Each structure stands twice: as C-alpha cells, then as structure tokens.
Short mmCIF file of C-alpha atoms in Angstrom, two decimals:
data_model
loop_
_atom_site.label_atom_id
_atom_site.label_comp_id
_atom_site.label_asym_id
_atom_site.label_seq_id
_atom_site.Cartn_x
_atom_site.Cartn_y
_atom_site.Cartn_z
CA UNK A 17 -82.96 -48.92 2.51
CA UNK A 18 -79.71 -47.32 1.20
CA UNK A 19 -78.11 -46.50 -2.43
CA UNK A 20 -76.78 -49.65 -2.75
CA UNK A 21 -79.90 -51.55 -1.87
CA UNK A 22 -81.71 -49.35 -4.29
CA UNK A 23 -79.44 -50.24 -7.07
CA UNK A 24 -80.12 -53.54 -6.45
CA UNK A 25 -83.65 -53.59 -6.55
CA UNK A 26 -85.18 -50.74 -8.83
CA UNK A 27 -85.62 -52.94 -11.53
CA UNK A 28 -87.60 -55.67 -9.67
CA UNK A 29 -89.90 -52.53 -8.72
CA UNK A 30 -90.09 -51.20 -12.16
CA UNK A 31 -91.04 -54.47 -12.97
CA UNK A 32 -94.18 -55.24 -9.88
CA UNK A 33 -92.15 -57.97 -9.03
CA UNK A 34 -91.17 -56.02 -5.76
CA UNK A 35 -93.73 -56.71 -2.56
CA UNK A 36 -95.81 -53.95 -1.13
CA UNK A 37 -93.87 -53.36 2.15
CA UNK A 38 -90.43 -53.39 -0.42
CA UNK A 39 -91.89 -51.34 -2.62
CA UNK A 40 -92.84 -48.54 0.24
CA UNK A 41 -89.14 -48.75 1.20
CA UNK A 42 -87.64 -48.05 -2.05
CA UNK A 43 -90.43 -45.23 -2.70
CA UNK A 44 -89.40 -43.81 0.40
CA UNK A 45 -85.85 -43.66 -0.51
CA UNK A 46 -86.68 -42.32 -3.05
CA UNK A 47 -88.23 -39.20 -1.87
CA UNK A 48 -85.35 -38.48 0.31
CA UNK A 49 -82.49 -38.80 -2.14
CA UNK A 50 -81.92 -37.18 -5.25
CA UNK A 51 -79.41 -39.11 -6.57
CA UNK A 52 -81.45 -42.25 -6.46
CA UNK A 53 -84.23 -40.38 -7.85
CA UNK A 54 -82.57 -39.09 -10.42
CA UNK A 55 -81.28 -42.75 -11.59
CA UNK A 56 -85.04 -44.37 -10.88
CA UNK A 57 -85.69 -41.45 -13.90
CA UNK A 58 -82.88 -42.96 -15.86
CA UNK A 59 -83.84 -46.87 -15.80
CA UNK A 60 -87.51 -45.53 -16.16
CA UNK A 61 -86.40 -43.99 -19.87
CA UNK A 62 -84.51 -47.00 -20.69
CA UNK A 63 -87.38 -49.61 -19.76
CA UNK A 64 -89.54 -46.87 -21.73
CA UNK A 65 -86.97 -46.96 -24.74
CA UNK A 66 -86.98 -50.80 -24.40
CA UNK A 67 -90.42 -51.31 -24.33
CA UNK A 68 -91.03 -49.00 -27.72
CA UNK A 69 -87.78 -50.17 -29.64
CA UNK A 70 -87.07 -53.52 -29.06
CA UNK A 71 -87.46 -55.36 -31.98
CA UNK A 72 -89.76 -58.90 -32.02
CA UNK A 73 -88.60 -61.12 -34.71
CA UNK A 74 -91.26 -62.94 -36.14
CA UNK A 75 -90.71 -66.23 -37.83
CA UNK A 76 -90.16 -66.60 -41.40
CA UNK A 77 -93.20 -67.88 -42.93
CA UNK A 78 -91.40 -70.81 -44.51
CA UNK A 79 -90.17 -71.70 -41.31
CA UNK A 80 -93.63 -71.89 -40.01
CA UNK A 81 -95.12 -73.98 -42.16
CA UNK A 82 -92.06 -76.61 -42.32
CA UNK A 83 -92.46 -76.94 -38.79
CA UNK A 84 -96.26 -76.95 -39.13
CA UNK A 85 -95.46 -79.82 -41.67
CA UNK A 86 -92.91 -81.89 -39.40
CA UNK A 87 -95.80 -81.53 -36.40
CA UNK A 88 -98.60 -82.81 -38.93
CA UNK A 89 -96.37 -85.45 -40.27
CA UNK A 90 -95.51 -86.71 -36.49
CA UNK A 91 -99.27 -86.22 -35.29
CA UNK A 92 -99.87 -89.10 -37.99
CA UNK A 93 -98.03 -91.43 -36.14
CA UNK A 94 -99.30 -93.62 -32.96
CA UNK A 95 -98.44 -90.62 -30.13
CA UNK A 96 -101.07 -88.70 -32.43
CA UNK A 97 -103.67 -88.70 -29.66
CA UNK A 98 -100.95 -87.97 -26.66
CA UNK A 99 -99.29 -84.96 -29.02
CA UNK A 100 -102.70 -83.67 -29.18
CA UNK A 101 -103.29 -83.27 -25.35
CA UNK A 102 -99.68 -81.96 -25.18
CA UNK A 103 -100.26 -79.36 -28.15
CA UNK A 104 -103.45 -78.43 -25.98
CA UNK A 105 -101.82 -78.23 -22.86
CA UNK A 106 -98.86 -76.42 -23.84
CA UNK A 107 -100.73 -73.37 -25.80
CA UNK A 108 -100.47 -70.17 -23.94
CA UNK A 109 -102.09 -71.11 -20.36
CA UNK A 110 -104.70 -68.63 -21.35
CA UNK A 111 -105.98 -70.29 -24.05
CA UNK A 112 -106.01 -74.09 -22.71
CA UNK A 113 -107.46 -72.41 -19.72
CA UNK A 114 -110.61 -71.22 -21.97
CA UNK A 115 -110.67 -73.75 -23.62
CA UNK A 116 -111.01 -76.18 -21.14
CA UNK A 117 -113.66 -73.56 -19.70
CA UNK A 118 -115.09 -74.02 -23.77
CA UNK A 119 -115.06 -77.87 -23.83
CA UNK A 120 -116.50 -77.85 -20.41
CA UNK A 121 -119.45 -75.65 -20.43
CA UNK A 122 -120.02 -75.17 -24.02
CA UNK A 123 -122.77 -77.92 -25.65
CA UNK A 124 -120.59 -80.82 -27.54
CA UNK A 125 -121.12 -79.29 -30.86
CA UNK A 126 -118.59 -76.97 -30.21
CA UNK A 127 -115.07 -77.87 -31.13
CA UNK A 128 -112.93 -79.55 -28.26
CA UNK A 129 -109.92 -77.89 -27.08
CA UNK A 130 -107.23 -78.83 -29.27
CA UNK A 131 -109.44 -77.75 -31.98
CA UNK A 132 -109.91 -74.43 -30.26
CA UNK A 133 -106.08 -73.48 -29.72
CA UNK A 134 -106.11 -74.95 -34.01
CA UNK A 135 -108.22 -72.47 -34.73
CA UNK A 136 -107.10 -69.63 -37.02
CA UNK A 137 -108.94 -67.19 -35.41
CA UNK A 138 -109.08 -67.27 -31.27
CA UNK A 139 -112.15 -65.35 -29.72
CA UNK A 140 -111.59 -64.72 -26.06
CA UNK A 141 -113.59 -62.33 -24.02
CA UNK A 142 -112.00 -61.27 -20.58
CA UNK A 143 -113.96 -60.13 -17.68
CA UNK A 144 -112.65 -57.69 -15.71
CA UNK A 145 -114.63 -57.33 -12.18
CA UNK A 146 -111.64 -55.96 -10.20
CA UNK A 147 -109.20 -53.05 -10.60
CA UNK A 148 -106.44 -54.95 -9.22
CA UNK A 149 -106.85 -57.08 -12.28
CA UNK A 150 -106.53 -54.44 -15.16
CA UNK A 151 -102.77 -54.32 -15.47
CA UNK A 152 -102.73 -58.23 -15.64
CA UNK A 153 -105.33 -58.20 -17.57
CA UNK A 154 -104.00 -55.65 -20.51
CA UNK A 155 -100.52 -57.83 -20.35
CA UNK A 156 -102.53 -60.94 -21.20
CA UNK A 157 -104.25 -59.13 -23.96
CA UNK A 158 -101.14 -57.53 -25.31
CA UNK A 159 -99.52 -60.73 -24.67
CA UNK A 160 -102.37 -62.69 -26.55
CA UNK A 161 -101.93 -60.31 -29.53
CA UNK A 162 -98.54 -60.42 -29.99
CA UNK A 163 -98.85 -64.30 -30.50
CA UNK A 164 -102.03 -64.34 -32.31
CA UNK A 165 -102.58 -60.62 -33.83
CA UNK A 166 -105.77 -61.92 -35.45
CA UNK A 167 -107.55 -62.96 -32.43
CA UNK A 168 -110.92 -61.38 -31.76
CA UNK A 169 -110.60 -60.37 -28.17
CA UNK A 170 -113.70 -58.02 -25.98
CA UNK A 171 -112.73 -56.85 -22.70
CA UNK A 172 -116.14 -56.49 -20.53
CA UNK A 173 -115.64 -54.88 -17.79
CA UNK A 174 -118.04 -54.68 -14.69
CA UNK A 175 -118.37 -54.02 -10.63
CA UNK A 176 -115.01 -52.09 -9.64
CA UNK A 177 -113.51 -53.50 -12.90
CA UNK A 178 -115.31 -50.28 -14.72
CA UNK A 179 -112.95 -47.65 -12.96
CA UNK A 180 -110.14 -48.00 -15.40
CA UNK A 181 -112.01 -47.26 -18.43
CA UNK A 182 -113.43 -43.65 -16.57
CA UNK A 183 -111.63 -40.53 -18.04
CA UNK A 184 -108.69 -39.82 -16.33
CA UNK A 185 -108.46 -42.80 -14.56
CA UNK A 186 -105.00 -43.71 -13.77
CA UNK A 187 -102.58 -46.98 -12.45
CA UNK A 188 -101.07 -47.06 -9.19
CA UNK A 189 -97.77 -45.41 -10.47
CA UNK A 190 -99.73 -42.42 -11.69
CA UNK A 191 -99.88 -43.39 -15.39
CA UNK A 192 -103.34 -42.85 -17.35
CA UNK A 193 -104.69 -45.96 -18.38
CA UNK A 194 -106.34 -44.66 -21.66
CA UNK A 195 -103.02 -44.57 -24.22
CA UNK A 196 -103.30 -48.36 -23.10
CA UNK A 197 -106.65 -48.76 -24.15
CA UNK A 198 -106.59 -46.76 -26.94
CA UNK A 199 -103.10 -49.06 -28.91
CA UNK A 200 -105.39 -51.86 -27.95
CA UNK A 201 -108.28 -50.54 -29.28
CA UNK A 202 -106.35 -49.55 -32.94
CA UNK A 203 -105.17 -53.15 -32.24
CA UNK A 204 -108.89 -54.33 -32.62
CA UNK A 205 -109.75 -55.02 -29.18
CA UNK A 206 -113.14 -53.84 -28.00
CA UNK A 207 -113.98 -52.35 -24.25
CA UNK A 208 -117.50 -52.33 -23.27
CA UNK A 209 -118.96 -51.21 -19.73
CA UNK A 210 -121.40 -52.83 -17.61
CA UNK A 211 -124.24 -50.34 -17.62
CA UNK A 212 -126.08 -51.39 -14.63
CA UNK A 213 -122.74 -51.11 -12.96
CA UNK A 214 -122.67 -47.58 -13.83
CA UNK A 215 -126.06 -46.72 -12.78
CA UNK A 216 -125.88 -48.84 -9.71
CA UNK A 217 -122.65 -46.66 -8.42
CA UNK A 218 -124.30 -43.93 -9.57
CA UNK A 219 -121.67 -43.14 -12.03
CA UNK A 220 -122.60 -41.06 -15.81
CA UNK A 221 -122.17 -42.48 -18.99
CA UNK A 222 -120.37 -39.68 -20.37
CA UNK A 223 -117.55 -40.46 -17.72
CA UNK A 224 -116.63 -43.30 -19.56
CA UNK A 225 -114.25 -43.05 -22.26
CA UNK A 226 -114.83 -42.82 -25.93
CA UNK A 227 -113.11 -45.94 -26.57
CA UNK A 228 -115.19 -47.92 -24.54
CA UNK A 229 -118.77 -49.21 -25.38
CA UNK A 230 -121.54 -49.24 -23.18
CA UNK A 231 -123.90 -52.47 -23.06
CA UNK A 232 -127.21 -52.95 -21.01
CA UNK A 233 -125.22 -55.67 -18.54
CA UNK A 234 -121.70 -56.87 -18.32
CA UNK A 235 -122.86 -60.36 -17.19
CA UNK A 236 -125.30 -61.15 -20.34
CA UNK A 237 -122.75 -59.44 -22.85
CA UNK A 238 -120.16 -61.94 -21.21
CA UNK A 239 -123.13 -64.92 -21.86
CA UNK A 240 -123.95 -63.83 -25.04
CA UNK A 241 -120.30 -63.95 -26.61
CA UNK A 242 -119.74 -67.40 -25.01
CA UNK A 243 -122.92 -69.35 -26.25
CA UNK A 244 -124.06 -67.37 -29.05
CA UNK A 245 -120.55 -66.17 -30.87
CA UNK A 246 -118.32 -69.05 -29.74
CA UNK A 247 -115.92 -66.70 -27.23
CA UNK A 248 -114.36 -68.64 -24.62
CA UNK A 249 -113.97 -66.58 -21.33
CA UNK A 250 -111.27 -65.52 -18.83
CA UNK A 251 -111.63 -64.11 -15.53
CA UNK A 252 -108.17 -62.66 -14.04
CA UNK B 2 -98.81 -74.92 -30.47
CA UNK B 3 -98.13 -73.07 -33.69
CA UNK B 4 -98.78 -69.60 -31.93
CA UNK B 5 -95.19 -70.19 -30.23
CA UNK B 6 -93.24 -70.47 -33.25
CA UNK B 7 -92.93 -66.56 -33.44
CA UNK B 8 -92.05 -66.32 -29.82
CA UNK B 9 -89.82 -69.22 -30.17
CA UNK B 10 -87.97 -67.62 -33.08
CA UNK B 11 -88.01 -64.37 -31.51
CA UNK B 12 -85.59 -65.52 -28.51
CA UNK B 13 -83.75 -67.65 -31.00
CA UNK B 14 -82.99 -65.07 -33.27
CA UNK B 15 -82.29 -62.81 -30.17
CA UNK B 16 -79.70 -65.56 -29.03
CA UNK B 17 -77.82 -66.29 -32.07
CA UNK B 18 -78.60 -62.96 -33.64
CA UNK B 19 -78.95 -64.32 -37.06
CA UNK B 20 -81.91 -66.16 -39.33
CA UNK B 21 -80.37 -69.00 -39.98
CA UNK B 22 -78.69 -70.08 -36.81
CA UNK B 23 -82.11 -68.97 -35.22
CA UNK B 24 -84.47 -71.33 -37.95
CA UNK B 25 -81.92 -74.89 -37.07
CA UNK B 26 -82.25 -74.13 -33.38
CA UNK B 27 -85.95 -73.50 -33.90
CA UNK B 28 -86.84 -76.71 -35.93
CA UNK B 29 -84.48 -78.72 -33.50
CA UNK B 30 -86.39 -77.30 -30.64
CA UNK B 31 -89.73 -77.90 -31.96
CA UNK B 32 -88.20 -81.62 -32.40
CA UNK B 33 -87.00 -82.17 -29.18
CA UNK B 34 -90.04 -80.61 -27.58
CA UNK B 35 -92.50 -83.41 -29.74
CA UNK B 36 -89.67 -85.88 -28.76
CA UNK B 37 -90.21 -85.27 -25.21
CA UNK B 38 -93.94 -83.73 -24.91
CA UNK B 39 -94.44 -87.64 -22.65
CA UNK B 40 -92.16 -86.09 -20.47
CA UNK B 41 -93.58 -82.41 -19.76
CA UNK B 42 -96.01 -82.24 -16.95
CA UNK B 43 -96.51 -78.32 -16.35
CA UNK B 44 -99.46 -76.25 -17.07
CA UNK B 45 -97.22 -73.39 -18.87
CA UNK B 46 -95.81 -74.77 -22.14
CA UNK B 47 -95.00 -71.41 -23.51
CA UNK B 48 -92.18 -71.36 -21.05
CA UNK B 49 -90.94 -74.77 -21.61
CA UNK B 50 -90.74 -74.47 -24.83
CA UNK B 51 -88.50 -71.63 -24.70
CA UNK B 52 -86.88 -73.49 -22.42
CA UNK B 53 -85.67 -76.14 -25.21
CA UNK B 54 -85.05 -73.21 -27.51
CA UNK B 55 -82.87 -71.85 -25.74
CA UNK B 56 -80.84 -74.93 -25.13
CA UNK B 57 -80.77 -75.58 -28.48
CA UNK B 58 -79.36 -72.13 -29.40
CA UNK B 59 -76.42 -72.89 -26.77
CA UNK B 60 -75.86 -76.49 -28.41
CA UNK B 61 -75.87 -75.01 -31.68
CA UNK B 62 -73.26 -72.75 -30.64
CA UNK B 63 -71.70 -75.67 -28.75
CA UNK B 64 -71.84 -74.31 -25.35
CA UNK B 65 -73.32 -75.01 -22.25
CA UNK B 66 -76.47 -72.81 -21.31
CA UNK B 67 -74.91 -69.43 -19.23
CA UNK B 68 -71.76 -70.49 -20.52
CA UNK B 69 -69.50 -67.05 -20.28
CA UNK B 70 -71.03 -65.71 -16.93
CA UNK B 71 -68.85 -66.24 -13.33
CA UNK B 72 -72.06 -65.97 -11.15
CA UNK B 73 -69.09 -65.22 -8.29
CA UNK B 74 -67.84 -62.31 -9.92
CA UNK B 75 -71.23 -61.14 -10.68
CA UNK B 76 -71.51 -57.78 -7.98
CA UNK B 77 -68.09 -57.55 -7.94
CA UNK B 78 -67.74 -56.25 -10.86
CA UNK B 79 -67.67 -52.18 -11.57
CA UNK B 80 -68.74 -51.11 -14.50
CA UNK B 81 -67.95 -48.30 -16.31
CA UNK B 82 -69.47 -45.31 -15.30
CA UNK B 83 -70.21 -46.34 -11.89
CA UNK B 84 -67.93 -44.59 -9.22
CA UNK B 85 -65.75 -46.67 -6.92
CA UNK B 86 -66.29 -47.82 -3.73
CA UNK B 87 -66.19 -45.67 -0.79
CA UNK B 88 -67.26 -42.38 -2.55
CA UNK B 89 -70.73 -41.72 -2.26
CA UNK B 90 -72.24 -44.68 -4.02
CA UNK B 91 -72.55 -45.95 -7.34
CA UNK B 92 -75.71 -44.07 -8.41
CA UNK B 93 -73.66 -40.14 -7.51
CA UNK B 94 -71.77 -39.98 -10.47
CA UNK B 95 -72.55 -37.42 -12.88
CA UNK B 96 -75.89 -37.39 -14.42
CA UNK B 97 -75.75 -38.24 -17.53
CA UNK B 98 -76.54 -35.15 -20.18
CA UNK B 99 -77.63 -37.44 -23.16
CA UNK B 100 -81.17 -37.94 -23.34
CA UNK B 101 -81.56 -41.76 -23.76
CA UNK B 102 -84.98 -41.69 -25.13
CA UNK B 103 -84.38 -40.24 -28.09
CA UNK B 104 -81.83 -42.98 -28.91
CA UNK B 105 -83.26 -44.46 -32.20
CA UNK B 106 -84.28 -47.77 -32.89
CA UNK B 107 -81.36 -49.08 -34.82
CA UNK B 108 -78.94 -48.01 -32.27
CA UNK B 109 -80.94 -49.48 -29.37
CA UNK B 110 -81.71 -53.06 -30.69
CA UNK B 111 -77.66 -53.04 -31.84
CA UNK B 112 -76.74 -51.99 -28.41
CA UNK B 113 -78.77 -55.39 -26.97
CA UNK B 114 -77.41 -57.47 -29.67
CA UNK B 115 -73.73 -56.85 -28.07
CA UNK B 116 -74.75 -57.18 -24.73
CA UNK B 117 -73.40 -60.73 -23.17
CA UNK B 118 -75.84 -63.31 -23.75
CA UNK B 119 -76.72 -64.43 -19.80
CA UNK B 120 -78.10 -60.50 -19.98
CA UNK B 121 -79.45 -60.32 -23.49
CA UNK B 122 -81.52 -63.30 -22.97
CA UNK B 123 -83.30 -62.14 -19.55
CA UNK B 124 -83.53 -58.65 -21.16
CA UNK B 125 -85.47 -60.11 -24.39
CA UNK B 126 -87.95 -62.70 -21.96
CA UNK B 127 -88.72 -60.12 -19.71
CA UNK B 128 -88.89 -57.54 -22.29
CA UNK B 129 -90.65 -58.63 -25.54
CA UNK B 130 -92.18 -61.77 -23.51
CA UNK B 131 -92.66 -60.39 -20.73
CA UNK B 132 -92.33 -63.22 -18.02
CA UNK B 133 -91.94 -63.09 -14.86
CA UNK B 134 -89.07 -62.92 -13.06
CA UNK B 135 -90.14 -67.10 -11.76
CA UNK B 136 -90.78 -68.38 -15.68
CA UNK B 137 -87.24 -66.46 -16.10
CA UNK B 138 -86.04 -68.33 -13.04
CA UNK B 139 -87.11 -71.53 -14.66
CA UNK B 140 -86.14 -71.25 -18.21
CA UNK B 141 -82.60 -69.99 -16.76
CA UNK B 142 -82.71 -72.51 -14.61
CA UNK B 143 -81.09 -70.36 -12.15
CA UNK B 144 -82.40 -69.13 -8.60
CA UNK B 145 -84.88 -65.87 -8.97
CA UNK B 146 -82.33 -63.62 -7.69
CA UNK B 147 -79.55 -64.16 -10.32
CA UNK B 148 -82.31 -63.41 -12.62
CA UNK B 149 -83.05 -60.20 -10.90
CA UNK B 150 -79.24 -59.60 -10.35
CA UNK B 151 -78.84 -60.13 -14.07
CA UNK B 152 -81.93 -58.13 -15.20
CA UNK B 153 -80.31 -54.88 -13.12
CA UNK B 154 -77.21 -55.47 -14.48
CA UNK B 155 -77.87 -56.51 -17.87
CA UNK B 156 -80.09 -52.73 -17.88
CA UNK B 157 -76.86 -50.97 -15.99
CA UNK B 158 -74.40 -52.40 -19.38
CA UNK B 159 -77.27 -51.40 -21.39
CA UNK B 160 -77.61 -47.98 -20.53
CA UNK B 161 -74.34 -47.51 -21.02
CA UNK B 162 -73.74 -48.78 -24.67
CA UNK B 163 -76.44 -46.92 -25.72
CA UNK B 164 -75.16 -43.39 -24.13
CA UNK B 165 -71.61 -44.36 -25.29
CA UNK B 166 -73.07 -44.89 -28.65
CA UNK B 167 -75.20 -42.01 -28.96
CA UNK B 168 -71.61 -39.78 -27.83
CA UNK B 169 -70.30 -41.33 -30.04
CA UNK B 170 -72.55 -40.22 -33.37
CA UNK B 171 -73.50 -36.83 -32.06
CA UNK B 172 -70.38 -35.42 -30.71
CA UNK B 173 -70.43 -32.71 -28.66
#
C-alpha cells in the first residue's frame, strides 16, 4: 500500500467498513510513514469533531403529528390492513425483528407487531454473548435512542459478551469502552452481568464496572424481561 | 413508522438546509412512500424511506438526484491544500497548525451546510445515521465505491472549510 492508496481508503477504515487483510495493510503503512500517520491523526479529529458537533434536526412537532394525521386518515381506507404490515415491516429492522420474535413467542395476549412498533414506549433487551458483537451492538442502541429516546432498553450481557463491561476493557482500536457505556447509561440504558458467567471464568465482581449491574444469571434476567415485563429481545 | 419522521426530517433539512423546504419534502415523502408501500419488498424500510426523501428534496429543488457531481472528474480533481502531482504525494504538505477539534459547533455544522450536496448527503447518512457504506450505496443509488470515493472526499473539502474558517476568525 502507498500514500495514494492510503488516501483513498482511510476513511473506509475509520469507518470498519475496510476487511481485515486491508485493514493490516493500511495499519502497516501506517507505522512506516509519518506523513500518512500524521493525516490518519487529522481525519481521526475531524470524524471525532463530526461525531460530537453535527447537528440532528429533529422534526417539528406539528409536522409530526400532520403526518401522523395523513397516515391515520389513509390507514382508514381499504389498504388499511396492507399499510399495517408495511408500517410493521418498514420500522427500524430491529424492532420488526423483535417484534416478530414478540408476536411469535410471546402468549397472544400480548400486542401483535404493528402494535408493538405503535407503542409509545419500546422495551428491548439485547443480549450480548460475544465481544465481536459489542460495537454493533452499542450502534444499535445509540441508533435505537436517537429514534426513540424514550425507549426502555437493558443490555445483558453474558459468556465472552461480559469482557467489555470489565474495567479497563478496551475496543480493538485501543479505545476504552466505558465513556460508551457510561453516555448510554446517563441516556437510561441499563448493563447488567451474567453472574454465573463471572464465577464460571473465574472472574471478581469488583472487576466489573460501576455502571454495570450484576444479576444471578444472564439467561433468566433475559427470560424474565421478555415474559414477565413485556421486553422483546435481540441477539447481535 | 412514526419513529422515522425525525430521521427523515433530519436528512431533509440537511438537504435543503431550511424548515420549510425540509417539512414539503417530508410530507411528500411520507406520501409517496404510503402511495407505494405495495411496491416495497425489503426488510430495511428505514433506508427506503430515506430513499424517497431524498428524492423528494431533489424534485423540490427541481433537480435530478446527484445532479451537480461529474463522477468522471471525481479523482481528478485537486483540491486545495493538497500538493500536486509528482511531489511527494498529496498527504506531505504542511501539517496543518490549527487544531481542528476545537472548531466550535456553529462553525462546523456551517462548514457541512456549504459543502456540495452529493458530499453533504453521504456525510450526514453516514454520520448522524450512521449507515453503512451498502444502505449509502442504495439510497445513492450509486456503486459502493463512489460512496466511499465521495465519503473521503466529501471529509478532504470538509477539513478544509473548517481550517480555512477557523484562519479566518482567529488570525494569526
């Protein structure tokens, strides 16, 4: 890989959308020129600066609810029952994933999906078993809140999933995982840790971070937010 | 469906860069989109819907979508700051001594608002939406490596509004 090539592709890797064997090139280019490294730096600040300043516009309230109006009024109409499916199928895959998952295992009492993605408040609870899942994982959660900031989301983590909420623990670019944690956790979102997992690995409680709960077993917590609290569930 | 309106507006308003133009291509989207929901058979409606927002910012404004962008040109073109060719490449030029992170918010989000649209609109979906580079692909409608091509450069022109800008209210 040379200067040029590295141009061309340091923002696919700043983004993971470079492959592994890719990604080894560029680092290694890295390491051996200055120049390059010293513009990686540069691009890193301004996807930083990005990432902190960019501004999200929400919509205007009264532009929600006369669209919320024109979808009510057209839902009255024959292709009511097809706009349905389409509203359910077209919420954030997440959340027609879940609720599929909901409508599916859950007893028929519970609501169906459209009337899960309707609700006001969404209750998801994501299961994270792997550590190759955590970055995905936070995104979806981030993601989730930034559409629905009232949603009551739990993060259980278990197995290898656990390592990321361990002090110090850090992603595969060398960044500490807890500031993430902790602007989701101010955010509302709880993190609770398998304690069988940790005494099965032989890992101590106090290892864990503050932010994160322990409970008995991942698995149960998991069951008991789904049939007891209504929480559908995703697994990355 | 409703949880989309924000991110519908959000790369609305970031198209048209103002709240009205942004609330008539959102209400026409959210038409079209219940117009043609027979038609849509994909599993990720977040990114078709954005998909017929963004077309209806670029019919609002009368143009085709990437209207304004000569896909040709695209890495020919030098931009400022960047050395020529034949010297030692275009990432030797001197470093830059401004410190771009302490660029404040006004001045960044008014330094993406005057970036061409074909970047500002990959900037704000990978950005504040943060699809991938294939959902960009789709919604652009263009082949995953103009959207990478565009990302890079869109974040080259970027960086160098906002260190031009911050020269330009601090000067040295």
């Amino acid at each position: 890989m040379n200067c040029q090539d590295l141009q061309r592709l340091v923002h696919a890797y700043l983004d993971y959308e470079l492959d592994l064997m890719t990604s080894l090139d560029l680092e290694a280019h890295l390491n051996e020129c200055s120049a390059c490294r010293a513009r990686h730096a540069e691009m890193r600040a301004l996807r930083d600066l990005e990432a902190r300043q960019l501004r999200f516009h929400a919509a205007p309230a009264p532009l929600k609810a006369r669209i919320a109006r024109n979808m009510r009024a057209a839902c009255g109409n024959d292709d009511a029952r097809r706009w349905r499916a389409w509203r359910a199928a077209t919420a954030v895959s997440v959340l027609a994933l879940a609720a599929l998952l909901a409508w599916v295992v859950l007893p028929r009492t519970l609501p169906g999906p459209h009337q899960v993605v309707a609700q006001s408040q969404e209750k998801m609870v994501y299961h994270i078993a792997n550590s190759e899942d955590v970055a995905t994982a936070l995104r979806n959660v981030a993601n989730l809140l930034e559409i629905s900031p009232d949603a009551r989301i739990v993060v259980v983590a278990n197995n290898q999933g656990v390592d990321f909420l361990l002090r110090g623990a850090r992603d595969r670019d060398g960044t500490p995982y807890e500031p993430a944690v902790s602007r989701l956790k101010v955010r509302g979102v709880d993190f609770r840790v398998c304690n069988n997992t940790l005494a099965r690995r032989r890992i101590d409680s106090s290892q864990v971070i503050p932010e994160a709960k322990l409970v008995p077993s991942g698995i149960a917590e998991i069951s008991r937010l789904q049939t007891r609290e209504g929480y559908a569930y995703m697994k990355l | 469906m409703m949880p989309h309106v924000d991110a519908a507006y959000n790369l609305a308003w970031w198209l048209v860069r103002n709240r009205a133009d942004a609330e008539d291509a959102v209400q026409e989207a959210f038409l079209r989109a219940y117009k043609f929901f027979g038609s849509f058979r994909g599993d990720d409606g977040r990114a078709w819907l954005l998909a017929i927002v963004r077309n209806a910012c670029y019919a609002l404004r009368g143009q085709a979508p990437g209207a304004g962008v000569n896909e040709e040109f695209d890495e020919q073109v030098h931009l400022p700051g960047m050395v020529a060719e034949g010297s030692n490449g275009p990432f030797c030029r001197n470093p830059e001594d401004i410190a771009i992170q302490h660029a404040d918010r006004e001045l960044v989000n008014r330094a993406i608002e005057e970036l061409p649209v074909v970047f500002r609109e990959v900037l704000v979906m990978r950005e504040i939406e943060e699809l991938s580079y294939k959902e960009i692909a789709r919604i652009v409608d263009v082949p995953l490596g103009t959207v990478m091509s565009r990302l890079a450069r869109g974040r080259r022109l970027l960086h160098e509004a906002i260190v031009a800008r911050m020269k330009k209210e601090s000067p040295k």
